[in-house]
Amino acid sequence: GESVGLHLPTLSVQEGDNSIINCAYSNSASDYFIWYKQESGKGPQFIIDIRSNMDKRQGQRVTVLLNKTVKHLSLQIAATQPGDSAVYFCAEMDGSNYKLTFGKGTLLTVNP
Amino acid sequence: KAGVTQTPRYLIKTRGQQVTLSCSPISGHRSVSWYQQTPGQGLQFLFEYFSETQRNKGNFPGRFSGRQFSNSRSEMNVSTLELGDSALYLCASSPGSYRGYTFGSGTRLTVV
């Protein structure tokens, strides 16, 4: 039978709404963070990154916020579209070990 | 600009066999990392190479190995395949530290 997968948090929003996806990271030494989007059958797609010397960074329709005090990262997507439906992963890196550590992901579903 | 290319896309192997997967990074990128993605464990780091040197290795058995060539192309090898090695194997390339990691579409390995 099928293996039991990770229990993914899910977020369901209406088209046009803003979405906020949250991520808690574990390593206080992490100094670089990336958000990825993964659609079924594809590899993770880079969305936006942020270094630990910043609190906020904006891209096209996306904003990443970093709170180092509580080790929390969030991704805000403005005017969410059906094409944004995917699994979103945060990843952290301690620059001295060249290794990305991924969260378990959040499934975003956008309803038209 | 060509993205990260992984070959083959799909592979079916029998327990006990070995397999070699290939990754061609984005032109100019010297860092190549490998990740295993399964429903149960999510995305896990295998190893990272830079200029033909392995800089970090994840917690996988010695059956998993890799190498990088002088043109930055990388291969990973899994010997004595087990059913649990069935996974999506992803390769990511980067031009350097804190500059984003771009993933390929992955190789879907099925061990029967």
mmCIF file of N, CA and C in Angstrom, chain B residues 1 3 5 25 29 36 63 89:
data_model
loop_
_atom_site.group_PDB
_atom_site.id
_atom_site.type_symbol
_atom_site.label_atom_id
_atom_site.label_comp_id
_atom_site.label_asym_id
_atom_site.label_seq_id
_atom_site.Cartn_x
_atom_site.Cartn_y
_atom_site.Cartn_z
ATOM 1 N N LYS B 1 18.694 31.305 -21.129
ATOM 2 C CA LYS B 1 19.667 30.619 -20.286
ATOM 3 C C LYS B 1 19.080 29.285 -19.853
ATOM 4 N N GLY B 3 18.254 25.932 -17.828
ATOM 5 C CA GLY B 3 18.160 25.659 -16.404
ATOM 6 C C GLY B 3 18.996 24.459 -16.026
ATOM 7 N N THR B 5 19.604 20.703 -15.677
ATOM 8 C CA THR B 5 19.123 19.556 -16.441
ATOM 9 C C THR B 5 19.475 18.261 -15.739
ATOM 10 N N PRO B 25 24.496 21.604 -14.269
ATOM 11 C CA PRO B 25 24.054 22.853 -13.632
ATOM 12 C C PRO B 25 23.900 23.968 -14.652
ATOM 13 N N HIS B 29 27.537 28.117 -12.866
ATOM 14 C CA HIS B 29 27.320 27.711 -11.475
ATOM 15 C C HIS B 29 28.317 26.628 -11.103
ATOM 16 N N GLN B 36 17.010 14.260 -1.764
ATOM 17 C CA GLN B 36 16.055 13.186 -1.949
ATOM 18 C C GLN B 36 14.695 13.656 -1.439
ATOM 19 N N ARG B 63 26.049 3.793 0.614
ATOM 20 C CA ARG B 63 25.598 3.353 -0.713
ATOM 21 C C ARG B 63 25.331 4.550 -1.630
ATOM 22 N N TYR B 89 14.758 12.365 -6.929
ATOM 23 C CA TYR B 89 16.093 12.879 -6.631
ATOM 24 C C TYR B 89 16.275 14.196 -7.369
#
